[in-house]
mmCIF file of C-alpha atoms in Angstrom:
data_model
loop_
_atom_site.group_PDB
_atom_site.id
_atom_site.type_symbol
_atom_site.label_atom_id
_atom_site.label_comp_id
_atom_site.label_asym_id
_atom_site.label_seq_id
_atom_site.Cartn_x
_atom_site.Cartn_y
_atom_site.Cartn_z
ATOM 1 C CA UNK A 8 74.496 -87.571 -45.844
ATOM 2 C CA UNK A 9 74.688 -84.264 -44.139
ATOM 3 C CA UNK A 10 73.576 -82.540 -47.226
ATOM 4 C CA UNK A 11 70.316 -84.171 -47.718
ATOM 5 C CA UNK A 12 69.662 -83.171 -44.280
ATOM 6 C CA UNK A 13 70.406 -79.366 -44.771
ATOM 7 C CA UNK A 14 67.872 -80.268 -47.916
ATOM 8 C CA UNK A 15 65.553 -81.661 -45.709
ATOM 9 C CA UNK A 16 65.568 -78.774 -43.009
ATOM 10 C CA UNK A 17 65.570 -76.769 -45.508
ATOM 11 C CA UNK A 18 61.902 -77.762 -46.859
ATOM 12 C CA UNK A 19 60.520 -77.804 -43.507
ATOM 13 C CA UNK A 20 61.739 -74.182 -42.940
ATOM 14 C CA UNK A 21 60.015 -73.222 -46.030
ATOM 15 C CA UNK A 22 56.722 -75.192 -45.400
ATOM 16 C CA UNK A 23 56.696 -73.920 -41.763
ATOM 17 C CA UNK A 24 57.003 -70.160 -42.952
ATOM 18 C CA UNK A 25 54.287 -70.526 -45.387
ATOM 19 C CA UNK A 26 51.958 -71.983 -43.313
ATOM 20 C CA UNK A 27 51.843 -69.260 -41.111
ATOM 21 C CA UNK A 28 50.555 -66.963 -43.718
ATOM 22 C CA UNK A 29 47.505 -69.170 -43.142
ATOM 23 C CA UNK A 30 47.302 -68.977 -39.743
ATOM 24 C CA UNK A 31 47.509 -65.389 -38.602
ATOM 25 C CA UNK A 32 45.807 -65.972 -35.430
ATOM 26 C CA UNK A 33 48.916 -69.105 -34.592
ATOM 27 C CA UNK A 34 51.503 -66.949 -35.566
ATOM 28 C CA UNK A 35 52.118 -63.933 -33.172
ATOM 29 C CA UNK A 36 54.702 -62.029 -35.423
ATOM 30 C CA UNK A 37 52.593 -61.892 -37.802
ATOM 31 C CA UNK A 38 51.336 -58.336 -38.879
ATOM 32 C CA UNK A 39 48.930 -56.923 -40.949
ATOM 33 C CA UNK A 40 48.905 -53.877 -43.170
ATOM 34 C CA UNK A 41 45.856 -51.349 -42.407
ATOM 35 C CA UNK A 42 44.347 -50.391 -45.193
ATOM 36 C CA UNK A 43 42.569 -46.308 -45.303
ATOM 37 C CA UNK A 44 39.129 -46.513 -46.572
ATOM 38 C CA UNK A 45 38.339 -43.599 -49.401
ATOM 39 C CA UNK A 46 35.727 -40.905 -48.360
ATOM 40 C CA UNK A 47 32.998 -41.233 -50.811
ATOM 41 C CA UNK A 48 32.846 -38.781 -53.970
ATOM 42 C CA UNK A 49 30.728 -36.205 -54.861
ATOM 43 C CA UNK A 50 26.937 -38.054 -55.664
ATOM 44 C CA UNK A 51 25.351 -35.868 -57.651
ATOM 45 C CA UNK A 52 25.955 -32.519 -59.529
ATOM 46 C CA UNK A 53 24.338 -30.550 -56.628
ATOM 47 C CA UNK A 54 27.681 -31.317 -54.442
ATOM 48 C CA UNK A 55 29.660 -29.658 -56.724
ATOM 49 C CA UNK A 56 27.642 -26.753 -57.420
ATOM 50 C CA UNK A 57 28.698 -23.318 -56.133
ATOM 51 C CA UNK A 58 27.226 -21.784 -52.590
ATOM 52 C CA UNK A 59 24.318 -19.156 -53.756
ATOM 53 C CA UNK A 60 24.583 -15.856 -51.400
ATOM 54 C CA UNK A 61 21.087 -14.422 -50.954
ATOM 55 C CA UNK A 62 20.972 -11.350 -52.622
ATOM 56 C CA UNK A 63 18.699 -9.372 -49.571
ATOM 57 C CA UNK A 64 16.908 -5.967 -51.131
ATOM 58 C CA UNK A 65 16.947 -3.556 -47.950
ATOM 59 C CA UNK A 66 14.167 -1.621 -47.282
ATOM 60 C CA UNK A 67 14.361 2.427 -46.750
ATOM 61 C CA UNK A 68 13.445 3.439 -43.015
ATOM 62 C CA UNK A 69 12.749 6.573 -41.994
ATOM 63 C CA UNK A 70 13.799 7.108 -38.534
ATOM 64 C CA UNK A 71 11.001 9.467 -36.294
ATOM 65 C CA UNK A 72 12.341 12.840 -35.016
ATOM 66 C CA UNK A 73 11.145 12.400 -31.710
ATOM 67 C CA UNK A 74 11.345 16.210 -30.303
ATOM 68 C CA UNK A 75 13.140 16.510 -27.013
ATOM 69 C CA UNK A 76 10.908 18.660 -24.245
ATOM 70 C CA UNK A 77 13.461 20.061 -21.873
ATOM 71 C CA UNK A 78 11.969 23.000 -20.911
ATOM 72 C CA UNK A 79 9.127 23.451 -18.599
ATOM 73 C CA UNK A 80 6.971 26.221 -17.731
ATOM 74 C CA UNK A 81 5.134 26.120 -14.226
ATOM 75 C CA UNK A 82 1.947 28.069 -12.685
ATOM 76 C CA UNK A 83 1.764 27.768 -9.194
ATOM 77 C CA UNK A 84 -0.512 28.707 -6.387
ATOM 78 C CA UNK A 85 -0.235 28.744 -2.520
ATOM 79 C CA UNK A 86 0.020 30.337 0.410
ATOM 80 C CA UNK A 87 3.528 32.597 1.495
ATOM 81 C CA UNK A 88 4.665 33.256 4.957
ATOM 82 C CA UNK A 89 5.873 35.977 5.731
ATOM 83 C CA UNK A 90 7.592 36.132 9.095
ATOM 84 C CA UNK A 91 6.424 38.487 11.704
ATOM 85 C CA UNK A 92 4.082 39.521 8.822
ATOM 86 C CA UNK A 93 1.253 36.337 8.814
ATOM 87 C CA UNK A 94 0.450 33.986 5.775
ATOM 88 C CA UNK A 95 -0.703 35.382 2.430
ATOM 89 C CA UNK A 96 -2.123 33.453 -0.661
ATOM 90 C CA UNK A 97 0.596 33.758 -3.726
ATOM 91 C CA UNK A 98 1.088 33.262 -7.158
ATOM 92 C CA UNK A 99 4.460 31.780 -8.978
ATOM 93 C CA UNK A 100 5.784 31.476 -12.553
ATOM 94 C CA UNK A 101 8.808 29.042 -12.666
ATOM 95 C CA UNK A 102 10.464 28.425 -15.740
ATOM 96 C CA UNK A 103 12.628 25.341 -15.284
ATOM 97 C CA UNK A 104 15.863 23.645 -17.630
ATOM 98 C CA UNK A 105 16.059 19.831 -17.347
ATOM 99 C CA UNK A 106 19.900 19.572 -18.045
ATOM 100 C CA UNK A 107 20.117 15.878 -17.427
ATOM 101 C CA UNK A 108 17.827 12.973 -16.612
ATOM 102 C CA UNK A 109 17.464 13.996 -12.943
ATOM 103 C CA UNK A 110 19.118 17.562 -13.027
ATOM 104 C CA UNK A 111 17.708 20.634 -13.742
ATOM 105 C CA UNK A 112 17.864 24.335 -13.026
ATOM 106 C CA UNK A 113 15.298 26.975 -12.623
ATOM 107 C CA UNK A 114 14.007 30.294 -12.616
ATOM 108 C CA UNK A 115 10.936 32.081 -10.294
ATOM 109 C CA UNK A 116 9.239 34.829 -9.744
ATOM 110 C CA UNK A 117 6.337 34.602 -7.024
ATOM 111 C CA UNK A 118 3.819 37.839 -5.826
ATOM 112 C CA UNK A 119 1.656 38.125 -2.459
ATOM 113 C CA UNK A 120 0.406 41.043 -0.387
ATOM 114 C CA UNK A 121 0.923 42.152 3.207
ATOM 115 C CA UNK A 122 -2.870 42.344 4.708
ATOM 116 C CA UNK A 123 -0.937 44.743 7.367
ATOM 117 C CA UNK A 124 -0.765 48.692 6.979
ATOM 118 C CA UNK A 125 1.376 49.051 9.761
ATOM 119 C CA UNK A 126 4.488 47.897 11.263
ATOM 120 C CA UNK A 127 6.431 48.492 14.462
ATOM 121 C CA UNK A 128 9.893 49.649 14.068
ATOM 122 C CA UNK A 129 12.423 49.498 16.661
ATOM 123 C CA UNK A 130 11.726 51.720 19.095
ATOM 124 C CA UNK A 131 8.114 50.653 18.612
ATOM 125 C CA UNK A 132 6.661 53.454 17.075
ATOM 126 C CA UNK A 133 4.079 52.244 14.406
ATOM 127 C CA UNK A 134 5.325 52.691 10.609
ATOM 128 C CA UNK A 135 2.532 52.987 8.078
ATOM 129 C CA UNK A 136 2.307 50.759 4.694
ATOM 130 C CA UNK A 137 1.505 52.210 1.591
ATOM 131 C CA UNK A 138 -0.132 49.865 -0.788
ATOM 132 C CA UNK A 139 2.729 49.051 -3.020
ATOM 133 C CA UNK A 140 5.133 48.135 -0.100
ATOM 134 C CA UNK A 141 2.502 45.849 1.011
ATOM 135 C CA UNK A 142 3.097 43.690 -2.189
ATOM 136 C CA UNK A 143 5.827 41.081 -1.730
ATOM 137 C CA UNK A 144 8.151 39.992 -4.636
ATOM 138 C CA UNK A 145 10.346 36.633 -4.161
ATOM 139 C CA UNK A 146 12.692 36.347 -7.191
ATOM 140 C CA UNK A 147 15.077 33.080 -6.522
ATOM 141 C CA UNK A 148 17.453 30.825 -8.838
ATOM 142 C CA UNK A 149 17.849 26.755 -7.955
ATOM 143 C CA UNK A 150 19.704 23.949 -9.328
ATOM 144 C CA UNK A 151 17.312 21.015 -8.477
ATOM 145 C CA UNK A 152 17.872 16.839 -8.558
ATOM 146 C CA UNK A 153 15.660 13.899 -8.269
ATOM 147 C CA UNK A 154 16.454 12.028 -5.408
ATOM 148 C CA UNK A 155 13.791 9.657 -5.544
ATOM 149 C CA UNK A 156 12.414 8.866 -8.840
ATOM 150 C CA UNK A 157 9.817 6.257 -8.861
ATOM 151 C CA UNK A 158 5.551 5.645 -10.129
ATOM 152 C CA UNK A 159 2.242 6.384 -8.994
ATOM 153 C CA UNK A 160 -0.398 3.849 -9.604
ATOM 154 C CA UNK A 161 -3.393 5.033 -10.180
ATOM 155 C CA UNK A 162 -6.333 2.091 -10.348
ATOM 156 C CA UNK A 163 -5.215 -1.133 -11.517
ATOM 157 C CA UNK A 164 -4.426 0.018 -15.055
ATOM 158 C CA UNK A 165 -3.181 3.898 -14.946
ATOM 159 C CA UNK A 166 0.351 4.463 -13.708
ATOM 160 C CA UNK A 167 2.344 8.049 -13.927
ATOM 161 C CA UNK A 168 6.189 8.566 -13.265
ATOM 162 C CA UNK A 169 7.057 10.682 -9.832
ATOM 163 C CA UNK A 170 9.666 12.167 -8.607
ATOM 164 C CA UNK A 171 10.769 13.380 -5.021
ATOM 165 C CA UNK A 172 13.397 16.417 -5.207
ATOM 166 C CA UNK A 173 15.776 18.904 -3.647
ATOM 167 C CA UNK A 174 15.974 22.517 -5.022
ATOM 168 C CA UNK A 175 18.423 25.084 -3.375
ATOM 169 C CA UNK A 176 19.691 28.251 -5.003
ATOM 170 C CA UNK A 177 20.168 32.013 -3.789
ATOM 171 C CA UNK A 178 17.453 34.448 -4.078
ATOM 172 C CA UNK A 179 15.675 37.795 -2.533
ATOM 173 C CA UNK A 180 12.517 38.808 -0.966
ATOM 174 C CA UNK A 181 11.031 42.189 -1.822
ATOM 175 C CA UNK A 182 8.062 44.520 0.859
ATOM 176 C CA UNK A 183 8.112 47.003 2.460
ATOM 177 C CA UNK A 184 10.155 49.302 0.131
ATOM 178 C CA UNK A 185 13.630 47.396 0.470
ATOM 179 C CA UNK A 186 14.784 44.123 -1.134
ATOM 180 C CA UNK A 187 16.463 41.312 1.246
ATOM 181 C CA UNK A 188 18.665 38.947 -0.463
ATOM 182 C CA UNK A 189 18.763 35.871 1.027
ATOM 183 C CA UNK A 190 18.938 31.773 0.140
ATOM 184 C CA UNK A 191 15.861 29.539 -0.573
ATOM 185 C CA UNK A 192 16.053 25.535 -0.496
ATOM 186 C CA UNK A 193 13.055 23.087 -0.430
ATOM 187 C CA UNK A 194 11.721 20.254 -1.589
ATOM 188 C CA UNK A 195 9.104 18.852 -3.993
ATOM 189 C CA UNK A 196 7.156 16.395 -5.172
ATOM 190 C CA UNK A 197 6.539 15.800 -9.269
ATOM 191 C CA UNK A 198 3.712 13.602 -11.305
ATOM 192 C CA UNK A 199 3.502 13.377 -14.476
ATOM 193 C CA UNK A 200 0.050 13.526 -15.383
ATOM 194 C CA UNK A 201 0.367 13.378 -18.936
ATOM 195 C CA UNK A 202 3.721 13.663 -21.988
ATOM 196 C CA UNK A 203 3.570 16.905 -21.524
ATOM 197 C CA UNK A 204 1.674 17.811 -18.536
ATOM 198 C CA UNK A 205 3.235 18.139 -14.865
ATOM 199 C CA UNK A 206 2.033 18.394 -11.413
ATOM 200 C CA UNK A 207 3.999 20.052 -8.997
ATOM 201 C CA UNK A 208 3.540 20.222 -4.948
ATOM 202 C CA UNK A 209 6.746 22.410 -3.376
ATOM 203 C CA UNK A 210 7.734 23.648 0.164
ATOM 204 C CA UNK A 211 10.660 25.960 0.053
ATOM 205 C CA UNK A 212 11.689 28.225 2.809
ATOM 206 C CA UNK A 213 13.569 31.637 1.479
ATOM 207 C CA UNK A 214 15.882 32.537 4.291
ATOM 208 C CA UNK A 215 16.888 36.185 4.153
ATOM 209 C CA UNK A 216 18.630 38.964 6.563
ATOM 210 C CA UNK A 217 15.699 41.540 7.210
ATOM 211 C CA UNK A 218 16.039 44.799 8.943
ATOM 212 C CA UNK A 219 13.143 46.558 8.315
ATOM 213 C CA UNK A 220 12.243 47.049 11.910
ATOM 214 C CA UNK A 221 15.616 48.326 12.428
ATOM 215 C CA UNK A 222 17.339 45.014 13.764
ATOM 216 C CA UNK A 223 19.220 42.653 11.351
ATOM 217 C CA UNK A 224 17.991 39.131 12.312
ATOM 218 C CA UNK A 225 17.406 36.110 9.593
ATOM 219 C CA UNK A 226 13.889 35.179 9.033
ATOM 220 C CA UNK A 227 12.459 31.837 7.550
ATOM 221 C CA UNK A 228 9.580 32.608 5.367
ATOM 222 C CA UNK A 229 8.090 28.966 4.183
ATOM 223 C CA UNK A 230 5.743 28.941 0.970
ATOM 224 C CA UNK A 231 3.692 25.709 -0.064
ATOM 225 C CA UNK A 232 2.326 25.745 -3.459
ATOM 226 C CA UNK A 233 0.415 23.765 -5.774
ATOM 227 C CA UNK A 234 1.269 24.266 -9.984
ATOM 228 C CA UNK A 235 1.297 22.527 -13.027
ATOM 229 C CA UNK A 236 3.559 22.652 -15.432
ATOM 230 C CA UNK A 237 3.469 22.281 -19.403
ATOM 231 C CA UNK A 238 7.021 20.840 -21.235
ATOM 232 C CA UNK A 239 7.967 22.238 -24.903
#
């Protein structure tokens, strides 16, 4: 007896566990392999060609020599005060070094003449002038910078780069048969008119120690000119 029932159990174990293959959704143990899809293959012959590098054919360029202008030559025109002395019309010749951007140095050498044949000395006797200690010589040597570079509009469709700056240096003022040495320090203004072609307006005062009427003292003698200025 007992072992057809182990036979019997034994066939409804085994028609219970197959079943449940059928019935994945009934049977919570259940569990199903994944299976990884295959990327797809190469289509066509073109997916397995080689990569083509464009061969590029360079061109030759000739790079410009663009010529640097750093120096600059300057005529100037004005008027010269001489202190004690009046105001005089004068002539200048700067030659000036543009080290950097908005640094430069320069040289000048300006001329004028006395109208006065006489001075008073001090014990106020009147001194005569001869006509070549009537001339005036300044002679001076600046470092200069831009302190306000900026443009000038001229119209609606001209426009030309300025330039506010500072010059000081050391210099000497030469009349009346002696030579005073002295410092000079001004300012200007500078628009370029064209690549090459400056304008220059400048009011420097040359301070010096004179004692041609027998007193030391220091004198301020102011000069305002007008140049223009070619760069090479």
């Amino acid at each position: 007896m007992e072992s057809r029932l182990r036979v019997l159990f034994l066939i409804l174990v085994t028609a219970a566990t197959s079943g449940c293959a059928h019935l994945p959704h009934l049977w919570p143990f259940h569990r199903h392999s994944k299976t990884v899809a295959a990327g797809p293959g190469p289509t066509s012959a073109t997916d397995t060609a080689p990569i083509v590098e464009p061969e590029v054919v360079r061109q030759q360029v000739k790079v410009p020599k663009i010529r640097k202008s750093n120096f600059e030559i300057t005529a100037a025109g004005g008027l010269l005060n001489v202190e004690q002395f009046g105001t005089y019309p004068t002539l200048n010749l700067r030659g000036t070094y543009h080290i950097k951007e908005n640094f430069f140095a320069e040289a000048s050498v300006g001329v004028s003449k006395l109208r006065s044949t006489t001075f008073v000395d001090a014990n106020g006797a009147t001194q005569p002038f001869t006509s070549a200690q009537r001339r005036v010589y300044d002679y001076s040597l600046d470092l200069g910078y831009d302190v306000l570079p900026g443009e000038a509009f001229f119209g609606r469709k001209k426009s030309s780069s300025t330039a506010v700056y500072v010059v000081a240096g050391a210099g000497s003022l030469h009349y009346g048969g002696e030579s005073f040495l002295g410092a000079n320090a001004g300012v200007g203004y500078r628009v370029l008119l064209s690549d090459r072609m400056v304008a220059h307006l400048d009011v420097r005062d040359f301070i010096t120690q004179r004692s041609l009427t027998g007193t030391k003292h220091l004198t301020n003698n102011v000069e305002s000119t007008l140049g223009f200025s070619v760069f090479f």
